[in-house]
């Protein structure tokens, strides 16, 4: 497998369950070793800036810590002056609209709010790259829609490089500059699609639906879903 992501690009990796999407993120983050090859990251040097932030499908907040303390837990690793650390914590919570919930425990927050805290936690350390593994898949569609809009707003403001894993074809078309389609057995990237859609984007834009429909048609044909369905009908 070979892929290249440019600075400030928003890339979605789309594929069926079990094709290795999460494994790609784990290798990029260093959580999992590659069986061969290497991961190379080129970036300007900035003191106290971690290269990569990781946002998982579940918020993974520490339940015994308040929202602000969950963020403080990672900010403390930067060993910043206390004033600077407090500013980052407050700024990150404000960026996701949760400043007034800073003292809330995870169990006092909805699923969407918990995921916003997880995003704030990742942004608080100002990483160069954000890896996101289906962060909205467990949310109801209304909440997920709001979270996608929030993510795009944050990306427009901060211009992070984002690699985002999803099963959702519309989500991929709405969010990304480019979509990498993966197949399984073995997991491989078989196609790269540049969406070519203008920003800012609106959910109601028919061009987004057109892109997602074309991806669905191409993707389902590639993984053999149509032929399998016909075989099932014949049997």
Coordinates of N, CA and C in Angstrom, one line a residue:
X1 N 0.8 -1.2 0.0 CA 0.0 0.0 0.0 C 0.9 1.2 0.0
X2 N 0.5 2.2 -0.8 CA 1.2 3.5 -0.9 C 0.3 4.6 -0.9
X3 N 0.5 5.6 -0.1 CA -0.4 6.8 -0.2 C 0.4 8.0 0.3
X4 N 0.0 9.2 -0.2 CA 0.6 10.5 0.1 C -0.5 11.5 0.4
X5 N -0.3 12.2 1.5 CA -1.2 13.2 1.9 C -0.5 14.5 2.0
X6 N -1.0 15.6 1.4 CA -0.3 16.8 1.4 C -0.7 17.7 2.6
X7 N 0.1 18.7 2.9 CA -0.2 19.6 4.0 C -1.5 20.3 3.9
X8 N -2.3 20.3 5.0 CA -3.6 20.9 5.1 C -4.7 20.2 4.3
X9 N -4.4 19.1 3.8 CA -5.4 18.3 3.0 C -6.3 17.6 3.9
X10 N -7.6 17.4 3.5 CA -8.6 16.6 4.2 C -8.9 15.4 3.4
X11 N -8.4 14.3 3.8 CA -8.5 13.0 3.1 C -9.4 12.0 3.9
X12 N -10.3 11.4 3.2 CA -11.1 10.4 3.8 C -10.7 9.0 3.2
X13 N -10.6 8.0 4.1 CA -10.4 6.6 3.6 C -11.7 5.9 3.8
X14 N -12.2 5.3 2.7 CA -13.6 4.7 2.7 C -13.4 3.3 2.3
X15 N -14.1 2.4 3.0 CA -14.0 1.0 2.7 C -14.9 0.1 3.6
X16 N -15.1 -1.1 3.2 CA -15.9 -2.0 4.0 C -15.2 -2.4 5.3
X17 N -16.0 -3.0 6.2 CA -15.4 -3.5 7.5 C -14.4 -4.6 7.2
X18 N -13.3 -4.5 7.9 CA -12.3 -5.5 7.8 C -11.2 -5.3 6.7
X19 N -11.3 -4.2 6.0 CA -10.4 -3.9 4.9 C -9.1 -3.3 5.4
X20 N -9.0 -2.9 6.6 CA -7.7 -2.4 7.2 C -7.6 -0.9 7.3
X21 N -8.8 -0.2 7.3 CA -8.8 1.3 7.4 C -8.2 1.7 8.7
X22 N -8.6 1.1 9.8 CA -8.1 1.5 11.1 C -6.7 1.1 11.3
X23 N -6.3 0.0 10.7 CA -4.9 -0.4 10.7 C -4.0 0.6 10.0
X24 N -4.5 1.2 8.9 CA -3.7 2.3 8.3 C -3.5 3.4 9.3
X25 N -4.5 3.8 10.0 CA -4.4 4.9 10.9 C -3.4 4.5 12.1
X26 N -3.5 3.3 12.5 CA -2.6 2.9 13.6 C -1.2 2.9 13.2
X27 N -0.9 2.5 11.9 CA 0.5 2.5 11.4 C 0.9 4.0 11.3
X28 N 0.1 4.8 10.7 CA 0.5 6.2 10.6 C 0.8 6.9 11.9
X29 N 0.0 6.5 13.0 CA 0.2 7.1 14.3 C 1.4 6.5 15.1
X30 N 1.8 5.3 14.6 CA 2.9 4.6 15.3 C 2.4 3.6 16.4
X31 N 1.0 3.5 16.5 CA 0.5 2.5 17.4 C 0.7 1.1 17.0
X32 N 0.9 0.9 15.7 CA 1.1 -0.5 15.2 C 2.3 -0.4 14.2
X33 N 3.2 -1.4 14.2 CA 4.3 -1.3 13.3 C 3.9 -1.8 11.9
X34 N 4.4 -1.3 10.9 CA 4.2 -1.8 9.5 C 5.0 -3.1 9.3
X35 N 4.4 -4.0 8.5 CA 5.2 -5.2 8.2 C 6.4 -5.0 7.3
X36 N 6.3 -3.9 6.5 CA 7.4 -3.5 5.7 C 7.2 -2.0 5.3
X37 N 8.2 -1.4 4.8 CA 8.0 0.0 4.3 C 8.2 1.0 5.5
X38 N 7.8 2.2 5.3 CA 8.0 3.2 6.3 C 7.0 4.4 6.1
X39 N 6.8 5.1 7.2 CA 5.9 6.3 7.2 C 6.9 7.5 7.4
X40 N 6.8 8.4 6.5 CA 7.6 9.6 6.5 C 6.7 10.9 6.6
X41 N 7.0 11.7 7.6 CA 6.3 12.9 7.8 C 7.2 14.1 7.7
X42 N 6.9 15.0 6.7 CA 7.6 16.2 6.5 C 6.8 17.4 7.1
X43 N 7.4 18.1 7.9 CA 6.7 19.3 8.5 C 7.7 20.3 9.0
X44 N 7.3 21.6 9.1 CA 8.2 22.6 9.7 C 8.3 22.3 11.2
X45 N 9.5 22.5 11.7 CA 9.7 22.2 13.1 C 9.1 23.3 14.0
X46 N 8.3 22.9 15.0 CA 7.7 23.9 15.9 C 7.9 23.2 17.3
X47 N 8.5 24.0 18.2 CA 8.7 23.5 19.6 C 7.3 23.2 20.2
X48 N 7.3 22.1 21.0 CA 6.1 21.8 21.8 C 4.8 21.5 20.9
X49 N 5.1 21.0 19.7 CA 3.9 20.6 18.9 C 4.0 19.2 18.5
X50 N 3.2 18.3 19.1 CA 3.2 16.9 18.7 C 2.8 16.8 17.2
X51 N 3.3 15.8 16.5 CA 3.1 15.6 15.1 C 1.7 15.2 14.8
X52 N 1.2 14.3 15.6 CA -0.1 13.6 15.3 C -1.1 13.6 16.5
X53 N -2.3 13.9 16.3 CA -3.4 13.7 17.2 C -4.4 12.6 16.7
X54 N -4.9 11.8 17.6 CA -5.8 10.7 17.2 C -7.1 10.8 17.9
X55 N -8.2 10.8 17.1 CA -9.5 10.8 17.7 C -10.2 9.5 17.3
X56 N -10.6 8.7 18.3 CA -11.2 7.4 18.1 C -12.7 7.4 17.9
X57 N -13.2 6.2 17.5 CA -14.7 6.1 17.4 C -15.4 6.4 18.7
X58 N -14.8 6.0 19.8 CA -15.4 6.3 21.1 C -14.6 7.5 21.7
X59 N -15.2 8.3 22.5 CA -14.5 9.5 23.1 C -13.3 9.1 23.9
X60 N -13.4 7.9 24.6 CA -12.3 7.5 25.5 C -11.9 8.5 26.5
X61 N -12.9 9.2 27.1 CA -12.6 10.1 28.2 C -12.4 9.3 29.5
X62 N -11.6 9.9 30.4 CA -11.4 9.3 31.7 C -12.6 9.6 32.6
X63 N -13.4 8.7 33.0 CA -14.7 9.0 33.6 C -14.6 9.7 35.0
X64 N -13.4 9.6 35.6 CA -13.3 10.2 37.0 C -12.7 11.6 36.9
X65 N -12.5 12.1 35.6 CA -12.0 13.5 35.4 C -13.1 14.3 34.7
X66 N -13.2 15.6 35.1 CA -14.1 16.5 34.5 C -13.6 16.8 33.1
X67 N -14.4 17.4 32.2 CA -14.1 17.7 30.8 C -12.7 18.4 30.7
X68 N -12.6 19.5 31.5 CA -11.4 20.3 31.4 C -10.1 19.5 31.9
X69 N -10.3 18.6 32.9 CA -9.2 17.8 33.4 C -8.8 16.7 32.4
X70 N -9.8 16.2 31.6 CA -9.4 15.3 30.6 C -8.5 15.9 29.6
X71 N -8.7 17.2 29.3 CA -7.9 17.9 28.3 C -6.6 18.3 29.0
X72 N -6.6 18.7 30.3 CA -5.4 19.0 31.0 C -4.5 17.8 31.1
X73 N -5.0 16.6 31.2 CA -4.2 15.4 31.3 C -3.2 15.3 30.1
X74 N -3.6 15.7 28.9 CA -2.7 15.6 27.7 C -1.9 16.9 27.6
X75 N -2.5 18.0 27.9 CA -1.8 19.3 27.8 C -0.6 19.3 28.7
X76 N -0.7 18.7 29.9 CA 0.4 18.6 30.9 C 1.6 17.9 30.3
X77 N 1.4 17.1 29.3 CA 2.6 16.4 28.7 C 3.5 17.4 28.0
X78 N 3.0 18.5 27.6 CA 3.8 19.5 26.9 C 4.6 20.3 27.8
X79 N 4.4 20.3 29.1 CA 5.2 21.0 30.1 C 5.2 22.5 29.8
X80 N 4.0 23.0 29.6 CA 3.9 24.5 29.3 C 3.8 25.2 30.6
X81 N 4.1 26.5 30.7 CA 3.7 27.4 31.8 C 2.2 27.2 32.1
X82 N 1.9 27.3 33.4 CA 0.5 27.0 33.8 C -0.5 28.0 33.0
X83 N -0.1 29.2 32.9 CA -1.0 30.2 32.2 C -1.2 29.8 30.8
X84 N -0.2 29.3 30.1 CA -0.4 28.9 28.7 C -1.2 27.6 28.6
X85 N -1.0 26.7 29.6 CA -1.7 25.5 29.6 C -3.2 25.8 29.8
X86 N -3.5 26.6 30.7 CA -4.9 27.0 31.0 C -5.6 27.6 29.8
X87 N -4.8 28.5 29.1 CA -5.4 29.1 27.9 C -5.7 28.1 26.9
X88 N -4.8 27.1 26.7 CA -5.1 26.1 25.6 C -6.3 25.3 26.0
X89 N -6.5 25.0 27.3 CA -7.6 24.2 27.7 C -8.9 24.9 27.4
X90 N -8.9 26.2 27.9 CA -10.1 27.0 27.7 C -10.4 27.3 26.2
X91 N -9.4 27.5 25.4 CA -9.6 27.8 24.0 C -10.1 26.6 23.3
X92 N -9.6 25.4 23.6 CA -10.0 24.2 22.9 C -11.5 23.9 23.2
X93 N -11.9 24.1 24.5 CA -13.3 23.9 24.9 C -14.2 24.9 24.2
X94 N -13.8 26.1 24.1 CA -14.6 27.2 23.5 C -14.7 26.9 22.0
X95 N -13.7 26.3 21.4 CA -13.7 26.0 19.9 C -14.8 25.0 19.6
X96 N -15.1 24.1 20.5 CA -16.2 23.1 20.3 C -17.5 23.5 21.0
X97 N -17.6 24.7 21.5 CA -18.8 25.1 22.1 C -19.1 24.5 23.5
X98 N -18.1 24.1 24.2 CA -18.4 23.5 25.5 C -17.7 24.2 26.7
X99 N -17.4 25.4 26.6 CA -16.7 26.1 27.7 C -17.5 26.1 28.9
X100 N -18.8 26.2 28.8 CA -19.6 26.2 30.0 C -19.8 24.9 30.7
X101 N -19.4 23.8 30.0 CA -19.4 22.5 30.5 C -18.0 22.0 30.9
X102 N -17.1 22.9 31.1 CA -15.7 22.5 31.5 C -15.7 21.7 32.8
X103 N -16.6 21.9 33.7 CA -16.6 21.2 35.0 C -17.4 20.0 35.0
X104 N -18.0 19.6 33.9 CA -18.9 18.4 33.8 C -18.1 17.2 33.7
X105 N -18.6 16.1 34.3 CA -18.0 14.8 34.2 C -18.6 14.1 32.9
X106 N -17.8 13.2 32.3 CA -18.3 12.5 31.1 C -19.7 12.0 31.2
X107 N -20.1 11.4 32.3 CA -21.5 10.8 32.4 C -22.6 11.9 32.4
X108 N -22.2 13.1 32.6 CA -23.1 14.2 32.6 C -23.3 14.8 31.2
X109 N -22.6 14.3 30.2 CA -22.6 14.8 28.9 C -23.2 13.8 27.9
X110 N -23.8 14.3 26.9 CA -24.4 13.4 25.8 C -23.2 12.8 25.0
X111 N -23.6 11.8 24.2 CA -22.5 11.2 23.3 C -21.8 12.2 22.4
X112 N -22.6 13.1 21.8 CA -22.0 14.1 20.9 C -21.2 15.1 21.7
X113 N -21.6 15.4 22.9 CA -20.8 16.4 23.7 C -19.5 15.7 24.2
X114 N -19.5 14.4 24.5 CA -18.3 13.7 24.9 C -17.3 13.7 23.7
X115 N -17.9 13.5 22.5 CA -17.0 13.4 21.3 C -16.4 14.8 21.0
X116 N -17.1 15.8 21.3 CA -16.6 17.2 21.2 C -15.5 17.4 22.2
X117 N -15.6 16.9 23.4 CA -14.5 17.0 24.4 C -13.3 16.3 23.8
X118 N -13.5 15.1 23.2 CA -12.4 14.3 22.6 C -11.7 15.1 21.5
X119 N -12.5 15.8 20.7 CA -11.9 16.7 19.6 C -11.1 17.8 20.3
X120 N -11.7 18.4 21.3 CA -11.0 19.5 22.0 C -9.7 19.1 22.6
X121 N -9.7 17.9 23.1 CA -8.5 17.3 23.7 C -7.4 17.1 22.7
X122 N -7.8 16.7 21.5 CA -6.8 16.5 20.4 C -6.2 17.8 20.0
X123 N -7.1 18.8 19.8 CA -6.7 20.1 19.3 C -5.9 20.9 20.3
X124 N -6.1 20.6 21.6 CA -5.4 21.4 22.6 C -3.9 21.3 22.6
X125 N -3.4 20.2 22.0 CA -2.0 20.1 21.9 C -1.4 20.5 20.6
X126 N -2.3 21.1 19.7 CA -2.0 21.7 18.4 C -1.2 20.7 17.5
X127 N -1.7 19.5 17.2 CA -0.9 18.6 16.4 C -0.9 19.1 14.9
X128 N 0.1 18.7 14.2 CA 0.2 19.0 12.8 C -0.8 18.2 12.0
X129 N -1.1 16.9 12.4 CA -1.9 16.0 11.7 C -3.0 15.4 12.6
X130 N -4.2 15.3 12.2 CA -5.3 14.7 12.9 C -5.7 13.4 12.2
X131 N -5.7 12.3 13.0 CA -6.2 11.0 12.5 C -7.5 10.8 13.2
X132 N -8.6 10.5 12.4 CA -9.9 10.3 13.0 C -10.5 9.0 12.5
X133 N -10.8 8.1 13.4 CA -11.3 6.8 13.1 C -12.8 6.7 13.3
X134 N -13.6 7.0 12.3 CA -15.1 6.9 12.4 C -15.6 7.6 13.7
X135 N -15.2 8.9 13.9 CA -15.6 9.5 15.2 C -17.1 9.8 15.3
X136 N -17.8 9.8 14.3 CA -19.3 10.1 14.4 C -20.2 8.9 14.1
X137 N -19.6 7.7 13.9 CA -20.4 6.6 13.5 C -21.4 6.1 14.6
X138 N -21.1 6.4 15.9 CA -21.9 5.9 17.0 C -23.0 6.9 17.4
X139 N -23.0 8.1 16.7 CA -23.9 9.1 17.0 C -25.2 9.1 16.1
X140 N -26.3 9.6 16.7 CA -27.5 9.7 15.8 C -27.2 10.7 14.7
X141 N -28.0 10.6 13.6 CA -27.7 11.3 12.4 C -27.8 12.8 12.6
X142 N -28.7 13.3 13.4 CA -28.9 14.7 13.7 C -27.6 15.2 14.4
X143 N -27.1 14.5 15.4 CA -25.9 14.9 16.1 C -24.7 14.8 15.2
X144 N -24.6 13.7 14.4 CA -23.5 13.5 13.5 C -23.4 14.6 12.5
X145 N -24.6 15.1 12.0 CA -24.6 16.2 11.0 C -24.0 17.4 11.6
X146 N -24.4 17.7 12.9 CA -23.8 18.9 13.5 C -22.3 18.8 13.8
X147 N -21.9 17.6 14.1 CA -20.5 17.3 14.4 C -19.6 17.5 13.1
X148 N -20.2 17.0 12.0 CA -19.5 17.2 10.7 C -19.3 18.7 10.3
X149 N -20.4 19.4 10.6 CA -20.3 20.9 10.3 C -19.3 21.5 11.2
X150 N -19.3 21.1 12.5 CA -18.3 21.7 13.5 C -16.9 21.3 13.0
X151 N -16.6 20.1 12.6 CA -15.3 19.7 12.2 C -14.8 20.5 11.0
X152 N -15.7 20.7 10.0 CA -15.3 21.5 8.8 C -15.0 23.0 9.3
X153 N -15.8 23.5 10.2 CA -15.5 24.9 10.6 C -14.1 24.9 11.3
X154 N -13.8 23.9 12.1 CA -12.5 23.9 12.8 C -11.4 23.7 11.8
X155 N -11.6 22.9 10.8 CA -10.6 22.7 9.8 C -10.3 23.9 9.0
X156 N -11.4 24.7 8.7 CA -11.3 25.9 7.9 C -10.5 26.9 8.8
X157 N -10.7 26.9 10.1 CA -10.0 27.9 10.9 C -8.5 27.5 11.2
X158 N -8.3 26.2 11.4 CA -6.9 25.8 11.8 C -6.1 25.1 10.8
X159 N -6.7 24.7 9.7 CA -6.1 24.1 8.5 C -5.1 23.0 8.9
X160 N -5.6 22.0 9.7 CA -4.9 20.8 10.0 C -4.9 19.9 8.8
X161 N -3.9 19.0 8.8 CA -4.0 17.9 7.8 C -4.8 16.8 8.5
X162 N -5.9 16.3 7.8 CA -6.8 15.4 8.4 C -6.9 14.1 7.6
X163 N -6.7 13.0 8.2 CA -7.0 11.7 7.6 C -8.1 11.1 8.4
X164 N -9.3 10.8 7.7 CA -10.5 10.5 8.3 C -11.1 9.2 7.8
X165 N -11.2 8.2 8.6 CA -11.8 6.9 8.2 C -13.3 6.9 8.4
X166 N -14.0 6.4 7.4 CA -15.5 6.3 7.4 C -16.0 5.2 6.6
X167 N -17.2 4.7 6.9 CA -18.0 3.8 6.0 C -19.0 4.6 5.2
X168 N -19.2 5.9 5.6 CA -20.3 6.7 5.1 C -19.9 7.5 3.8
X169 N -20.5 7.1 2.7 CA -20.1 7.7 1.4 C -20.4 9.2 1.3
X170 N -21.6 9.6 1.8 CA -22.0 11.0 1.8 C -21.1 11.8 2.8
X171 N -20.8 11.2 3.9 CA -19.9 11.9 4.9 C -18.5 12.1 4.2
X172 N -18.0 11.2 3.5 CA -16.7 11.3 2.8 C -16.8 12.4 1.8
X173 N -17.9 12.5 1.0 CA -18.0 13.5 -0.1 C -18.2 14.9 0.5
X174 N -18.9 15.0 1.6 CA -19.2 16.2 2.3 C -17.9 16.8 2.9
X175 N -17.1 16.0 3.5 CA -16.0 16.5 4.3 C -14.7 16.7 3.5
X176 N -14.4 15.8 2.6 CA -13.0 15.7 2.1 C -12.7 16.5 0.8
X177 N -11.3 16.6 0.7 CA -10.8 17.1 -0.6 C -10.6 15.9 -1.5
X178 N -10.2 14.8 -0.9 CA -9.9 13.6 -1.7 C -10.4 12.3 -0.9
X179 N -10.8 11.3 -1.6 CA -11.3 10.1 -1.0 C -10.5 8.9 -1.6
X180 N -10.0 8.1 -0.6 CA -9.2 6.9 -1.0 C -10.1 5.7 -0.8
X181 N -10.4 4.9 -1.8 CA -11.3 3.8 -1.7 C -10.4 2.5 -1.5
X182 N -10.8 1.8 -0.4 CA -10.1 0.6 0.0 C -10.9 -0.7 -0.3
X183 N -10.3 -1.8 -0.7 CA -10.9 -3.1 -0.8 C -10.1 -4.0 0.1
X184 N -10.7 -5.2 0.4 CA -10.1 -6.1 1.3 C -9.6 -7.4 0.6
X185 N -8.9 -8.2 1.4 CA -8.4 -9.5 0.9 C -7.5 -9.4 -0.3
X186 N -6.3 -8.8 -0.2 CA -5.8 -8.1 0.9 C -6.3 -6.6 0.8
X187 N -6.2 -5.9 2.0 CA -6.5 -4.5 2.0 C -5.6 -3.7 1.2
X188 N -6.2 -2.9 0.3 CA -5.4 -2.1 -0.6 C -6.2 -0.9 -1.1
X189 N -5.5 0.2 -1.4 CA -6.2 1.4 -1.9 C -6.2 1.2 -3.4
X190 N -7.4 1.1 -4.0 CA -7.5 0.8 -5.4 C -7.9 2.1 -6.2
X191 N -8.3 3.2 -5.5 CA -8.7 4.4 -6.3 C -8.6 5.6 -5.4
X192 N -8.1 6.7 -6.0 CA -8.1 8.0 -5.3 C -9.0 9.0 -6.1
X193 N -10.0 9.5 -5.4 CA -11.0 10.4 -6.1 C -10.9 11.8 -5.5
X194 N -10.6 12.8 -6.3 CA -10.6 14.2 -5.9 C -12.1 14.7 -6.1
X195 N -12.7 15.2 -5.0 CA -14.1 15.6 -5.0 C -14.3 16.8 -5.9
X196 N -13.4 17.8 -5.8 CA -13.5 19.0 -6.7 C -14.7 19.9 -6.2
X197 N -15.2 19.7 -5.0 CA -16.3 20.5 -4.6 C -15.8 21.8 -3.9
X198 N -16.5 22.9 -4.2 CA -16.1 24.2 -3.5 C -16.4 24.2 -2.0
X199 N -15.7 25.1 -1.3 CA -16.0 25.3 0.1 C -16.3 26.8 0.3
X200 N -17.1 27.1 1.3 CA -17.8 26.2 2.3 C -18.9 25.3 1.6
X201 N -19.2 24.2 2.3 CA -20.2 23.3 1.7 C -21.4 23.3 2.5
X202 N -22.5 23.0 1.8 CA -23.8 22.9 2.4 C -24.4 21.5 2.2
X203 N -25.1 21.0 3.2 CA -25.6 19.6 3.1 C -26.6 19.5 1.9
X204 N -27.3 20.5 1.6 CA -28.3 20.5 0.5 C -27.7 20.6 -0.9
X205 N -26.4 20.8 -1.0 CA -25.8 20.9 -2.3 C -25.9 19.6 -3.1
X206 N -26.6 19.6 -4.3 CA -26.8 18.4 -5.0 C -25.5 17.8 -5.6
X207 N -24.5 18.7 -5.7 CA -23.2 18.2 -6.1 C -22.6 17.2 -5.2
X208 N -22.8 17.4 -3.9 CA -22.3 16.4 -2.9 C -23.0 15.1 -3.0
X209 N -24.3 15.1 -3.3 CA -25.1 13.8 -3.5 C -24.6 13.2 -4.8
X210 N -24.3 13.9 -5.8 CA -23.8 13.4 -7.0 C -22.5 12.7 -6.9
X211 N -21.6 13.3 -6.1 CA -20.3 12.7 -5.9 C -20.4 11.4 -5.1
X212 N -21.3 11.4 -4.0 CA -21.5 10.2 -3.2 C -22.1 9.1 -3.9
X213 N -23.1 9.4 -4.8 CA -23.7 8.4 -5.7 C -22.8 7.8 -6.6
X214 N -21.9 8.6 -7.2 CA -20.9 8.0 -8.2 C -19.9 7.1 -7.4
X215 N -19.5 7.6 -6.2 CA -18.6 6.7 -5.4 C -19.3 5.4 -5.1
X216 N -20.5 5.5 -4.7 CA -21.3 4.2 -4.3 C -21.3 3.3 -5.5
X217 N -21.6 3.8 -6.6 CA -21.8 2.9 -7.8 C -20.4 2.3 -8.2
X218 N -19.4 3.1 -8.2 CA -18.0 2.6 -8.5 C -17.5 1.6 -7.4
X219 N -17.8 2.0 -6.1 CA -17.3 1.2 -5.0 C -18.0 -0.2 -4.9
X220 N -19.3 -0.2 -5.1 CA -20.0 -1.4 -5.0 C -19.7 -2.4 -6.1
X221 N -19.4 -1.8 -7.3 CA -19.0 -2.6 -8.4 C -17.7 -3.2 -8.2
X222 N -16.7 -2.4 -7.6 CA -15.4 -2.9 -7.3 C -15.4 -4.0 -6.3
X223 N -16.1 -4.0 -5.3 CA -16.1 -5.0 -4.2 C -17.0 -6.2 -4.6
X224 N -17.6 -6.1 -5.8 CA -18.4 -7.3 -6.2 C -19.8 -7.5 -5.6
X225 N -20.3 -6.4 -4.9 CA -21.6 -6.5 -4.2 C -22.7 -6.9 -5.2
X226 N -22.7 -6.2 -6.3 CA -23.8 -6.4 -7.3 C -23.8 -7.8 -7.8
X227 N -22.6 -8.4 -8.1 CA -22.6 -9.8 -8.6 C -23.0 -10.8 -7.6
X228 N -22.6 -10.5 -6.3 CA -23.0 -11.4 -5.2 C -24.5 -11.3 -5.0
X229 N -25.1 -10.2 -5.1 CA -26.5 -10.0 -4.9 C -27.3 -10.8 -6.0
X230 N -26.8 -10.7 -7.3 CA -27.4 -11.5 -8.3 C -27.3 -13.0 -8.1
X231 N -26.2 -13.4 -7.6 CA -26.0 -14.9 -7.3 C -26.9 -15.3 -6.2
X232 N -27.1 -14.5 -5.2 CA -28.0 -14.8 -4.1 C -29.5 -14.9 -4.6
X233 N -29.8 -14.0 -5.6 CA -31.2 -14.1 -6.1 C -31.4 -15.4 -6.9
X234 N -30.4 -15.8 -7.7 CA -30.5 -16.9 -8.5 C -30.7 -18.2 -7.7
X235 N -30.0 -18.2 -6.5 CA -30.1 -19.4 -5.6 C -31.4 -19.4 -4.9

